[in-house]
Amino acid sequence: MTDPRHTSLYSHIQAVKKGERVFENAFQSVSRMILEKEINKVTVNGKSTFDFTIFREGRKHIIGMYDEINSFVSFVKDASQGGSSKEMAFVLVGEPGNGKTFLVEYLCALYRNFLAQPKNRKYSFRFTGLDRVGSYGAIKAIESQTYEDPMILALNLFESRDESLAHLAKKCRVGDKLLAQWSENYRPLGACSAYIWNDIRAMAGGDIEAMLHSIEIVPVPLVESLGTVTGKYPAKDKITSSAVDLLGEESIQRMLHITDTNNPYRFDLRRGALARVAGGGIHFSDEIYKNKKDLVQVYLGIIQNRTIEIDGYRWPIDTLIIATSNNSEFNRFLAEKEEAPIIDRCRICYVSHNTDYRQQHDLTAYAIGNEAKTTLTGNTMHQDPNLNYAASVAVVLTRLPRSEKLTPIETMKLAAGEVAGEKSLKTLSEVIDTLNQEHDITKRFGQKGLGQRNLGRTMQLMLESSETNEGRCMFAYDVFTALERVILDYVSEAADRAKFLDDLKIARGLYRERIMTEMFNAYMDEPLAIRKDVLNYVNMIIGIDAENLGADRMWKYKNPQTGELVALKIDERYIDSVEACLGLKIREQKDSFRTSIRKIYGQKISVNPDYDFMDNLELVKAVTDVRLKSDIAGAGSLIGALANRTNEENQKLYDRMIDTMLNKLGYCLTCAQKTIEYFCTQVDEN
């Protein structure tokens, strides 16, 4: 037998009163879950926004989606405070493969974990001893079909609401303030609960204490596969789907027991998806506008009134409704003007692709997979250290719309919060604002491009190719060939195909520049050689005008990373060579460039002492060229030395570079040789 002290209604009311259990609606629970965790401020595309850490936890978490998550949190917060959002559904609309369903399923998993904590648990009640009432046949106990909170029963103990509140105040010593707080979440009992409670009242002759002996408090099950608390309703095919899937229907088994034909318990609500999440849960409708019209009409009533209605019987529900939809399905639905009322009851949130190539690194890692890859013959597969960069840059470039104010590379760098020459984040914000005025959603910033699924396909194509299997390595340059195949096979619009293929050329150019840097690092036998030289240039132009500079041109400065004093010899020939490579000929140009570098240094180092200017591609390229020329009499001669290994010196250089690549830079023999081979060709120059 269960202990009545824990299963009686009064013990539950006392636990809520003491704060050991909670009585709140779905919106309040979800908003408390999110807002209890830390909130950070971040700058995205030139605008400051909030970042909710709850979405960034765990091994596979949400990446990016700042605006979408902010919209959702403010929607839930507004609803929890009784705003108009509580009569709306939150609908995520966007291209396939940009993470809409992943976001909702992640939220549902978070919510289940949150409710698994003892304090946050949801409870419901069941009526027992119904064999004494008669007219229920062999049915002895009945659970609330919509998982109503025991506090809802407490607020409906008597036929009038005032009487119920007066009873709680007297019997449980609840103060006026707390009663008023509970009353805000008042809703009538569902049709079958109210009907059974009336039957019990008649049997007990109105004695409330006797009636409460027939009530048992039970926790709501949190098993994901039961669809309780968080339930997903996918769009089914036209023939088999009906309102029954959402609302429930008359149950033949129950009709065999129940003699009273008016009893609403003859309807089995849990046959539908809604009743199972009706006790403060989340209902997730995947591809809501793909459902046939009559089902969407059913949603109309549910969203606005938050009730399940069958044959005039009503069951109030407490549910957060989230849905997703494809752009094309949504546009088709919008075109049918008679469907306007449902759109009116939805808070539409357009989900864009991730446009930050640095954050894309994590998403690409998801697509590659975290398990150790093996070849078809079972050998372990190596990943080229440049694979993630090449794939991330290529897919992000396809997601960035063209603009007259910015080149694709400038847009890409600004979207990742990096430096893009003279162009500022303000320019990017203007471009985004202009694009977001477009009525056609797909023309807005980040709304069109290769999604995560296409990236997954690219990785599959790479893994199945014989070259990858024979070399036992996923070589970075092969990403471009696989992506090209995906664009040709899966992108239907000719204009999009042409743009994406163009973006692929730009990505190849960026990969080429990265390989130049890698080759220099390998030649110098140091993983961060180029970074050191870039920082040397930056520190030289800061120290060149220093007052304490002696005749020996030595300048002492404090290293922001370590805090130690470092001595640096200012080499004006080196500075001039780097600036010549950048195309800066006259004094004014040089001064202007140096001022901009100093300004960036001042802004970045104070916030991030580890900032290394490696995102300034033009500067990195210039330093690489200068060092290659001064150390090896030009990149051309290094290419010559590596390509022509007939003499011993060249072979030694080649072997030493391969050795550095294997032991210090994370390459395997296959990708090291292929990378050097690629470096020796003229492919993707300029």
XYZ file of C-alpha atoms in Angstrom:
686
model
C 0.000 0.000 0.000
C 1.217 3.526 -0.763
C 1.623 5.859 2.178
C -1.495 8.105 2.354
C 0.652 10.906 3.766
C 2.312 11.230 0.361
C -0.644 10.367 -1.869
C -3.434 12.402 -0.237
C -4.542 15.720 -1.732
C -3.944 17.615 1.517
C -0.335 16.405 1.768
C 0.217 17.610 -1.826
C -1.298 21.035 -1.042
C 0.988 21.349 2.019
C 4.036 20.391 -0.095
C 3.136 23.108 -2.653
C 2.568 25.607 0.158
C 6.038 24.861 1.608
C 7.696 25.075 -1.816
C 8.638 21.373 -1.922
C 6.452 20.901 -5.008
C 5.372 23.428 -7.607
C 2.086 24.471 -9.154
C 2.757 26.331 -12.393
C 1.702 26.151 -16.022
C 3.808 24.872 -18.928
C 5.018 28.366 -19.892
C 6.104 29.162 -16.336
C 7.970 25.843 -16.048
C 9.819 26.246 -19.350
C 10.692 29.892 -18.710
C 11.917 29.083 -15.175
C 14.019 26.227 -16.580
C 15.728 28.566 -19.089
C 16.096 31.667 -16.926
C 17.452 29.826 -13.860
C 20.662 29.126 -15.809
C 23.307 31.733 -16.645
C 22.645 34.274 -19.402
C 25.529 35.922 -21.300
C 25.627 38.926 -23.611
C 27.158 38.374 -27.044
C 27.537 40.379 -30.252
C 26.167 38.688 -33.352
C 26.373 40.361 -36.786
C 27.067 43.712 -35.153
C 24.119 43.596 -32.749
C 24.275 42.634 -29.086
C 21.972 39.823 -28.024
C 21.547 37.312 -25.203
C 23.031 33.845 -25.119
C 21.226 31.341 -22.872
C 23.790 28.854 -21.559
C 21.169 26.107 -21.045
C 21.168 25.568 -24.834
C 24.978 25.280 -24.963
C 25.450 22.363 -22.566
C 26.143 18.701 -23.255
C 28.122 16.884 -25.909
C 25.824 17.662 -28.833
C 24.221 21.018 -28.133
C 22.690 23.889 -30.112
C 25.183 26.019 -32.032
C 24.333 29.586 -33.070
C 20.578 30.285 -33.506
C 20.857 33.354 -31.241
C 17.905 35.296 -32.698
C 15.665 32.220 -32.842
C 16.373 31.235 -29.223
C 15.869 34.852 -28.083
C 12.503 34.961 -29.872
C 11.456 31.696 -28.258
C 12.516 32.736 -24.749
C 10.697 36.066 -24.973
C 7.616 34.245 -26.365
C 7.560 31.801 -23.425
C 8.290 34.552 -20.898
C 5.441 36.685 -22.236
C 3.056 33.700 -22.079
C 4.177 32.852 -18.518
C 3.245 36.394 -17.489
C -0.219 36.087 -19.016
C 0.556 37.927 -22.279
C -1.059 37.282 -25.658
C 1.529 34.550 -26.424
C -0.370 32.098 -24.219
C -2.995 31.857 -26.953
C -0.461 31.256 -29.703
C 1.778 28.514 -31.071
C 5.476 29.081 -31.774
C 6.318 28.032 -35.339
C 9.874 27.692 -36.683
C 9.952 28.177 -40.460
C 13.054 27.622 -42.574
C 14.975 25.600 -45.115
C 15.417 21.858 -44.589
C 18.529 20.840 -42.649
C 19.058 24.023 -40.652
C 18.315 22.595 -37.215
C 14.626 23.409 -36.521
C 13.636 19.913 -35.377
C 16.955 19.488 -33.548
C 16.247 22.672 -31.559
C 12.773 21.505 -30.498
C 13.895 17.974 -29.613
C 16.812 19.401 -27.626
C 14.367 21.649 -25.727
C 12.076 18.663 -25.016
C 15.004 16.617 -23.669
C 16.028 19.536 -21.437
C 12.451 19.828 -20.175
C 12.205 16.119 -19.328
C 15.477 16.329 -17.370
C 14.217 19.449 -15.612
C 10.975 17.721 -14.565
C 12.891 14.660 -13.356
C 14.217 16.757 -10.447
C 12.065 16.047 -7.345
C 11.052 19.683 -6.813
C 9.911 20.182 -10.417
C 7.985 16.906 -10.817
C 4.513 17.061 -12.334
C 1.746 15.248 -10.433
C -1.755 14.189 -11.329
C -4.529 12.314 -9.515
C -6.622 9.184 -9.903
C -10.111 8.339 -8.668
C -10.212 5.050 -6.736
C -12.963 2.769 -5.386
C -15.257 3.394 -8.345
C -16.746 -0.096 -7.912
C -18.669 1.398 -4.948
C -20.190 4.093 -7.175
C -21.698 1.544 -9.579
C -22.237 2.329 -13.305
C -18.472 1.803 -13.958
C -18.585 -1.987 -14.366
C -15.229 -3.595 -13.615
C -13.375 -0.251 -13.763
C -12.122 0.406 -10.219
C -9.690 3.311 -10.732
C -9.551 6.109 -13.294
C -6.637 8.491 -13.838
C -7.223 12.073 -14.969
C -7.057 11.653 -18.743
C -5.337 14.995 -19.295
C -2.900 14.630 -16.370
C -4.544 17.513 -14.506
C -2.559 18.940 -11.612
C -3.906 17.980 -8.150
C -4.096 21.729 -7.441
C -6.666 22.043 -10.247
C -8.785 19.517 -8.338
C -8.163 21.476 -5.113
C -9.489 24.642 -6.788
C -12.569 22.706 -7.974
C -13.401 20.717 -4.799
C -16.855 22.299 -4.523
C -19.324 23.258 -7.206
C -18.575 26.943 -6.733
C -15.062 28.339 -7.004
C -15.431 30.675 -3.988
C -16.463 27.757 -1.780
C -13.350 25.806 -2.865
C -11.062 28.757 -2.099
C -12.724 29.334 1.295
C -12.224 25.627 2.130
C -8.499 25.806 1.219
C -8.048 28.961 3.307
C -9.720 27.370 6.345
C -8.592 23.732 6.129
C -5.026 24.216 4.788
C -4.420 27.696 6.256
C -3.518 29.218 2.897
C -3.083 33.009 2.902
C -4.916 35.351 0.521
C -1.743 36.178 -1.428
C -0.946 32.525 -2.143
C -4.589 31.790 -2.998
C -4.599 34.668 -5.488
C -1.373 33.273 -6.993
C -2.903 29.799 -7.351
C -6.088 31.253 -8.801
C -4.131 32.718 -11.724
C -3.614 29.161 -12.994
C -7.229 28.144 -12.330
C -9.048 26.151 -14.979
C -12.155 23.996 -14.668
C -11.814 20.233 -14.411
C -11.986 18.314 -17.680
C -15.351 16.819 -18.629
C -14.677 13.266 -17.383
C -12.907 14.322 -14.150
C -15.783 16.692 -13.292
C -18.373 13.996 -14.087
C -16.633 11.318 -11.952
C -16.085 13.835 -9.099
C -19.848 14.555 -9.162
C -20.594 10.812 -9.009
C -18.285 10.514 -5.980
C -19.971 13.549 -4.408
C -23.388 11.904 -4.806
C -22.072 8.618 -3.342
C -20.497 10.391 -0.308
C -23.538 12.598 0.237
C -21.446 15.753 -0.213
C -19.009 14.911 2.641
C -15.730 16.353 1.327
C -13.511 14.256 3.665
C -15.189 11.025 2.516
C -14.871 12.153 -1.108
C -11.126 12.744 -0.721
C -10.629 9.107 0.340
C -11.305 8.278 -3.314
C -8.413 10.491 -4.515
C -4.840 9.312 -4.920
C -1.974 11.582 -6.064
C 0.363 10.046 -8.696
C 3.476 11.392 -10.450
C 3.174 11.961 -14.228
C 5.396 9.403 -16.063
C 8.376 10.969 -17.836
C 9.120 8.075 -20.220
C 9.883 9.647 -23.598
C 8.426 6.763 -25.607
C 5.019 7.151 -23.918
C 4.698 10.658 -25.356
C 3.783 12.090 -21.950
C 5.014 15.590 -21.000
C 6.790 16.002 -24.362
C 5.033 14.551 -27.392
C 5.790 14.787 -31.109
C 3.097 14.645 -33.765
C 4.629 14.164 -37.241
C 2.663 15.016 -40.404
C 1.231 11.664 -41.554
C -0.116 10.704 -44.948
C -3.462 12.107 -46.043
C -5.513 8.901 -45.696
C -4.563 7.657 -42.237
C -4.325 10.991 -40.408
C -7.429 12.343 -38.682
C -8.478 14.445 -35.716
C -8.501 11.228 -33.653
C -4.659 11.273 -33.662
C -4.761 14.589 -31.838
C -7.951 14.500 -29.772
C -8.815 10.856 -29.120
C -12.070 8.991 -29.799
C -14.833 6.865 -28.285
C -13.430 3.673 -26.767
C -15.297 0.408 -27.382
C -13.670 -1.263 -24.324
C -14.922 1.487 -22.024
C -18.433 1.373 -23.485
C -18.608 -2.293 -22.432
C -18.146 -1.250 -18.766
C -19.862 2.125 -18.511
C -23.631 1.859 -18.292
C -24.276 5.606 -18.205
C -24.323 6.779 -21.837
C -23.782 10.425 -20.787
C -20.459 9.676 -19.105
C -17.670 11.532 -20.994
C -15.160 8.904 -19.785
C -16.336 6.790 -22.714
C -13.968 8.951 -24.802
C -10.382 7.738 -24.709
C -8.401 10.993 -24.942
C -5.006 9.364 -24.545
C -5.470 7.777 -27.948
C -4.642 11.335 -29.150
C -1.305 13.101 -28.838
C -2.624 16.156 -26.994
C -4.058 14.657 -23.795
C -0.707 13.069 -22.987
C 1.017 16.465 -22.844
C -1.989 18.343 -21.423
C -0.615 18.527 -17.872
C 2.009 21.210 -18.424
C 3.847 19.546 -21.304
C 5.226 20.496 -24.719
C 3.367 19.455 -27.874
C 5.663 19.397 -30.891
C 3.965 19.353 -34.272
C 6.553 18.542 -36.926
C 5.790 20.040 -40.379
C 2.461 21.454 -39.167
C 1.396 22.858 -42.568
C 1.970 19.512 -44.298
C -1.083 18.152 -42.461
C -4.344 18.044 -44.358
C -6.683 20.994 -43.936
C -9.158 19.522 -41.464
C -6.312 18.710 -39.062
C -4.956 22.243 -39.310
C -8.497 23.446 -38.502
C -8.413 21.253 -35.371
C -5.193 23.002 -34.364
C -6.987 26.317 -34.788
C -9.263 25.607 -31.808
C -6.562 24.004 -29.707
C -4.109 26.888 -30.082
C -6.610 29.645 -29.327
C -8.722 28.027 -26.604
C -6.295 25.433 -25.230
C -9.120 22.878 -24.959
C -9.813 19.441 -26.384
C -13.428 19.437 -27.547
C -15.369 16.324 -28.571
C -19.157 16.213 -29.021
C -19.584 19.316 -26.882
C -17.527 17.931 -23.980
C -14.482 20.029 -23.103
C -11.142 19.236 -21.495
C -9.009 22.350 -20.760
C -5.313 21.669 -21.419
C -2.088 23.341 -20.319
C 0.399 22.908 -23.150
C 3.160 24.799 -24.905
C 2.671 24.205 -28.632
C 5.765 24.356 -30.850
C 5.715 23.530 -34.545
C 8.103 23.503 -37.494
C 7.535 24.066 -41.185
C 9.412 24.070 -44.444
C 9.688 27.377 -46.355
C 7.961 26.003 -49.459
C 5.108 24.377 -47.486
C 4.611 27.561 -45.499
C 4.503 29.724 -48.649
C 2.005 27.349 -50.256
C -0.135 27.589 -47.139
C 0.103 31.388 -47.084
C -1.033 31.541 -50.699
C -4.369 30.003 -49.659
C -5.922 33.135 -48.192
C -8.727 31.298 -46.374
C -6.121 29.781 -44.058
C -5.228 33.191 -42.598
C -6.815 32.560 -39.133
C -4.310 29.813 -38.257
C -1.300 31.939 -39.302
C -2.774 34.711 -37.170
C -2.551 32.451 -34.099
C 1.077 31.500 -34.708
C 4.230 33.352 -33.757
C 6.296 32.734 -36.880
C 10.072 32.632 -36.399
C 12.200 32.368 -39.535
C 15.207 30.151 -38.884
C 18.318 30.987 -40.872
C 21.325 28.785 -41.531
C 24.425 29.272 -39.407
C 26.531 32.002 -41.068
C 29.486 32.068 -38.658
C 32.218 29.900 -40.166
C 33.993 29.561 -36.809
C 30.875 28.158 -35.169
C 30.364 26.033 -38.262
C 33.504 24.123 -37.178
C 31.441 22.492 -34.412
C 28.528 21.781 -36.771
C 30.921 20.265 -39.303
C 32.338 18.106 -36.515
C 28.732 16.882 -35.903
C 28.427 16.048 -39.633
C 31.775 14.228 -39.729
C 30.791 12.308 -36.594
C 32.730 11.840 -33.378
C 33.277 8.106 -33.723
C 36.643 7.016 -35.118
C 36.049 6.446 -38.836
C 37.262 3.287 -40.570
C 37.770 2.359 -44.215
C 35.575 -0.265 -45.917
C 38.246 -2.846 -45.148
C 38.236 -1.935 -41.442
C 41.437 0.148 -41.195
C 41.352 3.346 -39.129
C 40.697 6.490 -41.142
C 42.670 9.700 -40.623
C 41.203 13.211 -40.957
C 43.178 15.929 -42.689
C 43.677 18.789 -40.150
C 42.333 21.210 -42.808
C 39.199 19.129 -43.545
C 36.939 20.924 -41.086
C 38.108 24.383 -42.226
C 37.614 23.597 -45.926
C 34.096 22.174 -45.398
C 33.007 24.937 -42.995
C 34.151 27.800 -45.218
C 32.593 26.238 -48.325
C 29.118 25.692 -46.842
C 29.025 29.056 -45.024
C 29.884 30.932 -48.234
C 26.851 29.354 -49.962
C 24.620 30.730 -47.167
C 25.760 34.332 -47.541
C 23.781 36.443 -50.011
C 25.657 38.621 -52.489
C 25.882 42.324 -51.726
C 27.301 45.371 -53.508
C 28.752 46.758 -50.269
C 30.758 43.666 -49.280
C 32.659 40.911 -51.056
C 31.720 37.314 -50.061
C 34.958 36.958 -48.033
C 34.346 40.259 -46.203
C 30.779 39.180 -45.402
C 32.018 35.807 -44.150
C 34.666 37.356 -41.907
C 32.400 40.052 -40.485
C 29.675 37.467 -39.785
C 32.246 35.570 -37.699
C 33.133 38.778 -35.814
C 36.527 39.058 -37.505
C 38.398 41.951 -39.121
C 37.712 42.571 -42.806
C 40.093 45.335 -43.851
C 38.440 48.745 -43.721
C 34.918 47.310 -43.633
C 33.162 47.431 -40.281
C 30.394 45.444 -38.603
C 28.168 48.484 -39.196
C 28.321 47.769 -42.944
C 27.274 44.160 -42.317
C 24.339 45.271 -40.107
C 23.197 47.634 -42.895
C 23.414 44.819 -45.467
C 21.436 42.464 -43.179
C 18.785 45.123 -42.435
C 18.339 45.839 -46.157
C 18.056 42.130 -47.025
C 15.607 41.494 -44.172
C 13.184 44.000 -45.728
C 12.636 41.491 -48.575
C 9.152 39.991 -48.667
C 10.556 36.762 -50.114
C 11.991 35.004 -47.054
C 14.603 33.060 -49.041
C 16.300 36.340 -50.067
C 16.936 37.326 -46.448
C 20.316 36.947 -44.776
C 21.337 33.322 -44.232
C 18.000 31.902 -45.369
C 19.300 30.041 -48.401
C 22.323 27.785 -48.783
C 23.653 24.293 -48.233
C 22.252 22.914 -44.974
C 23.551 20.412 -42.470
C 22.047 17.464 -44.380
C 23.916 18.447 -47.546
C 27.096 18.653 -45.505
C 26.365 15.161 -44.170
C 25.926 13.897 -47.735
C 29.262 15.475 -48.686
C 31.005 13.532 -45.930
C 29.262 10.314 -47.053
C 30.434 10.864 -50.642
C 33.996 11.402 -49.413
C 33.936 8.266 -47.287
C 32.661 6.068 -50.094
C 35.234 7.222 -52.672
C 37.970 4.713 -53.463
C 40.711 7.367 -53.102
C 39.722 8.061 -49.492
C 39.592 4.354 -48.688
C 42.881 3.508 -50.368
C 44.746 6.418 -48.770
C 42.949 5.789 -45.421
C 42.558 9.552 -45.048
C 39.802 12.131 -45.574
C 41.888 14.628 -47.566
C 40.575 18.202 -47.254
C 40.688 19.095 -50.962
C 38.317 16.207 -51.772
C 35.579 18.113 -49.891
C 35.259 20.484 -52.843
C 34.751 17.651 -55.347
C 32.115 16.034 -53.102
C 30.358 19.379 -52.493
C 30.259 20.025 -56.223
C 28.551 16.655 -56.709
C 26.003 17.487 -53.974
C 25.262 20.909 -55.534
C 24.722 19.386 -58.981
C 22.564 16.530 -57.660
C 20.487 18.161 -54.936
C 20.087 21.868 -55.775
C 17.153 22.209 -58.144
C 17.220 25.939 -59.054
C 19.736 26.895 -61.753
C 20.483 30.339 -60.257
C 21.257 28.794 -56.856
C 23.447 26.139 -58.444
C 25.477 28.778 -60.296
C 25.932 30.869 -57.128
C 26.934 27.860 -54.997
C 29.506 26.699 -57.571
C 30.893 30.235 -57.614
C 31.132 30.182 -53.803
C 33.007 26.903 -54.052
C 35.698 28.636 -56.165
C 36.137 31.300 -53.466
C 36.392 28.566 -50.798
C 39.103 26.852 -52.863
C 41.060 30.135 -52.924
C 40.814 30.420 -49.134
C 41.982 26.815 -48.785
C 44.955 27.637 -51.032
C 45.955 30.511 -48.729
C 45.662 28.281 -45.675
C 47.943 25.692 -47.310
C 50.549 28.409 -48.009
C 50.566 29.162 -44.249
C 50.722 25.448 -43.364
C 53.645 24.921 -45.737
C 55.511 27.842 -44.182
C 54.929 26.395 -40.687
C 56.158 23.006 -41.925
C 59.211 24.620 -43.550
C 60.032 26.538 -40.342
C 59.546 23.303 -38.345
C 57.197 25.107 -35.968
C 53.374 24.752 -35.739
C 52.782 28.475 -35.059
C 55.642 30.008 -37.035
C 53.444 32.257 -39.157
C 51.468 33.439 -36.116
C 54.723 34.495 -34.470
C 55.774 36.484 -37.548
C 52.380 38.200 -37.847
C 52.544 39.259 -34.174
C 56.142 40.435 -34.702
C 54.975 42.733 -37.515
C 52.122 44.078 -35.337
C 54.433 44.703 -32.371
C 57.031 46.351 -34.626
C 54.592 48.923 -36.003
C 53.397 49.661 -32.466
C 56.963 50.095 -31.182
C 58.369 51.971 -34.207
C 57.309 55.360 -32.812
C 58.153 54.584 -29.185
C 60.075 57.308 -27.340
C 62.377 54.867 -25.533
C 63.673 53.379 -28.795
C 67.495 53.469 -28.784
C 69.978 53.412 -31.652
C 69.993 49.608 -31.506
C 66.254 49.726 -32.495
C 65.399 47.383 -29.579
C 61.924 47.858 -28.067
C 60.665 46.288 -24.863
C 56.974 45.503 -24.450
C 54.763 43.447 -22.138
C 53.424 40.253 -23.703
C 49.607 40.409 -23.120
C 49.361 36.588 -22.915
C 52.087 35.972 -20.329
C 52.576 39.421 -18.812
C 56.375 39.102 -19.286
C 58.652 41.798 -20.700
C 59.835 40.928 -24.215
C 62.622 42.613 -26.223
C 62.007 42.997 -29.970
C 64.340 44.413 -32.619
C 62.439 46.669 -34.996
C 63.331 45.706 -38.557
C 62.098 48.427 -40.917
C 63.009 46.418 -44.018
C 60.726 43.613 -42.825
C 57.893 46.097 -42.147
C 58.325 47.661 -45.615
C 58.400 44.248 -47.319
C 55.122 43.186 -45.641
C 53.484 46.497 -46.607
C 54.756 46.222 -50.180
C 53.129 42.762 -50.408
C 49.894 44.370 -49.192
C 50.161 46.836 -52.112
C 50.877 49.842 -49.879
C 53.327 52.046 -51.773
C 52.986 55.625 -50.514
C 53.510 56.944 -46.982
C 49.820 57.883 -46.463
C 48.639 54.360 -47.312
C 51.183 52.825 -44.934
C 50.251 55.194 -42.102
C 46.548 54.551 -42.625
C 47.086 50.757 -42.544
C 49.284 50.941 -39.445
C 46.703 53.104 -37.657
C 43.961 50.575 -38.439
C 46.128 47.695 -37.095
C 46.896 49.653 -33.914
C 43.203 50.444 -33.491
C 42.278 46.739 -33.852
C 45.050 45.880 -31.360
C 43.644 48.371 -28.856
C 40.076 47.065 -29.221
C 40.815 43.333 -29.286
C 43.688 42.787 -26.837
C 41.838 44.424 -23.921
C 38.955 41.946 -24.374
C 40.944 38.912 -25.558
C 44.693 38.826 -24.699
C 45.117 35.747 -26.944
C 44.015 37.623 -30.090
C 46.631 36.880 -32.785
C 45.534 38.704 -36.014
C 45.376 35.333 -37.825
C 41.861 36.215 -39.021
C 43.351 39.123 -41.011
C 43.896 37.008 -44.126
C 45.561 39.788 -46.196
C 48.144 40.406 -43.465
C 48.789 36.674 -42.952
C 49.229 36.186 -46.707
C 51.640 39.147 -46.954
C 53.749 37.918 -44.012
C 53.799 34.378 -45.482
C 54.958 35.709 -48.862
C 57.679 37.882 -47.316
C 59.018 35.071 -45.146
C 58.915 32.540 -47.977
C 60.795 34.993 -50.227
C 63.422 35.979 -47.651
C 64.015 32.483 -46.290
C 63.808 30.398 -49.434
C 64.237 33.009 -52.143
C 60.563 32.877 -53.000
C 57.680 30.452 -52.718
C 58.460 29.508 -56.306
C 61.814 28.070 -55.378
C 60.308 26.161 -52.422
C 57.788 24.708 -54.873
C 60.685 23.905 -57.201
C 62.668 22.258 -54.419
C 59.693 20.152 -53.311
C 58.641 19.205 -56.840
C 62.102 18.315 -58.088
C 63.611 15.884 -55.593
C 66.370 14.526 -57.793
C 69.154 16.137 -55.762
C 69.935 15.230 -52.188
C 69.351 18.718 -50.698
C 65.799 18.873 -52.021
C 65.032 15.342 -50.844
C 66.291 16.252 -47.365
C 64.084 19.364 -47.270
C 61.082 17.294 -48.421
C 61.708 14.608 -45.774
C 62.162 17.200 -43.034
C 58.889 18.954 -43.959
C 57.001 15.642 -44.106
C 58.463 14.779 -40.678
C 57.254 18.108 -39.201
C 53.806 17.633 -40.757
C 53.501 14.128 -39.312
C 54.828 14.869 -35.840
C 53.855 18.483 -35.158
C 50.985 19.484 -37.466
C 48.675 16.452 -37.212
C 48.959 15.144 -40.793
C 49.244 11.508 -41.851
C 51.532 10.371 -44.678
C 48.693 10.456 -47.260
C 47.437 13.979 -46.564
C 50.969 15.332 -45.992
C 52.091 14.109 -49.429
C 48.856 15.224 -51.107
C 49.064 18.682 -49.469
C 52.657 19.186 -50.656
C 51.633 17.966 -54.120
C 48.734 20.477 -54.143
C 51.098 23.263 -52.963
C 53.421 22.487 -55.885
C 50.648 22.969 -58.471
C 49.228 26.284 -59.688
C 45.616 25.217 -58.950
C 43.338 27.844 -57.336
C 45.984 30.581 -57.505
C 44.424 34.051 -56.992
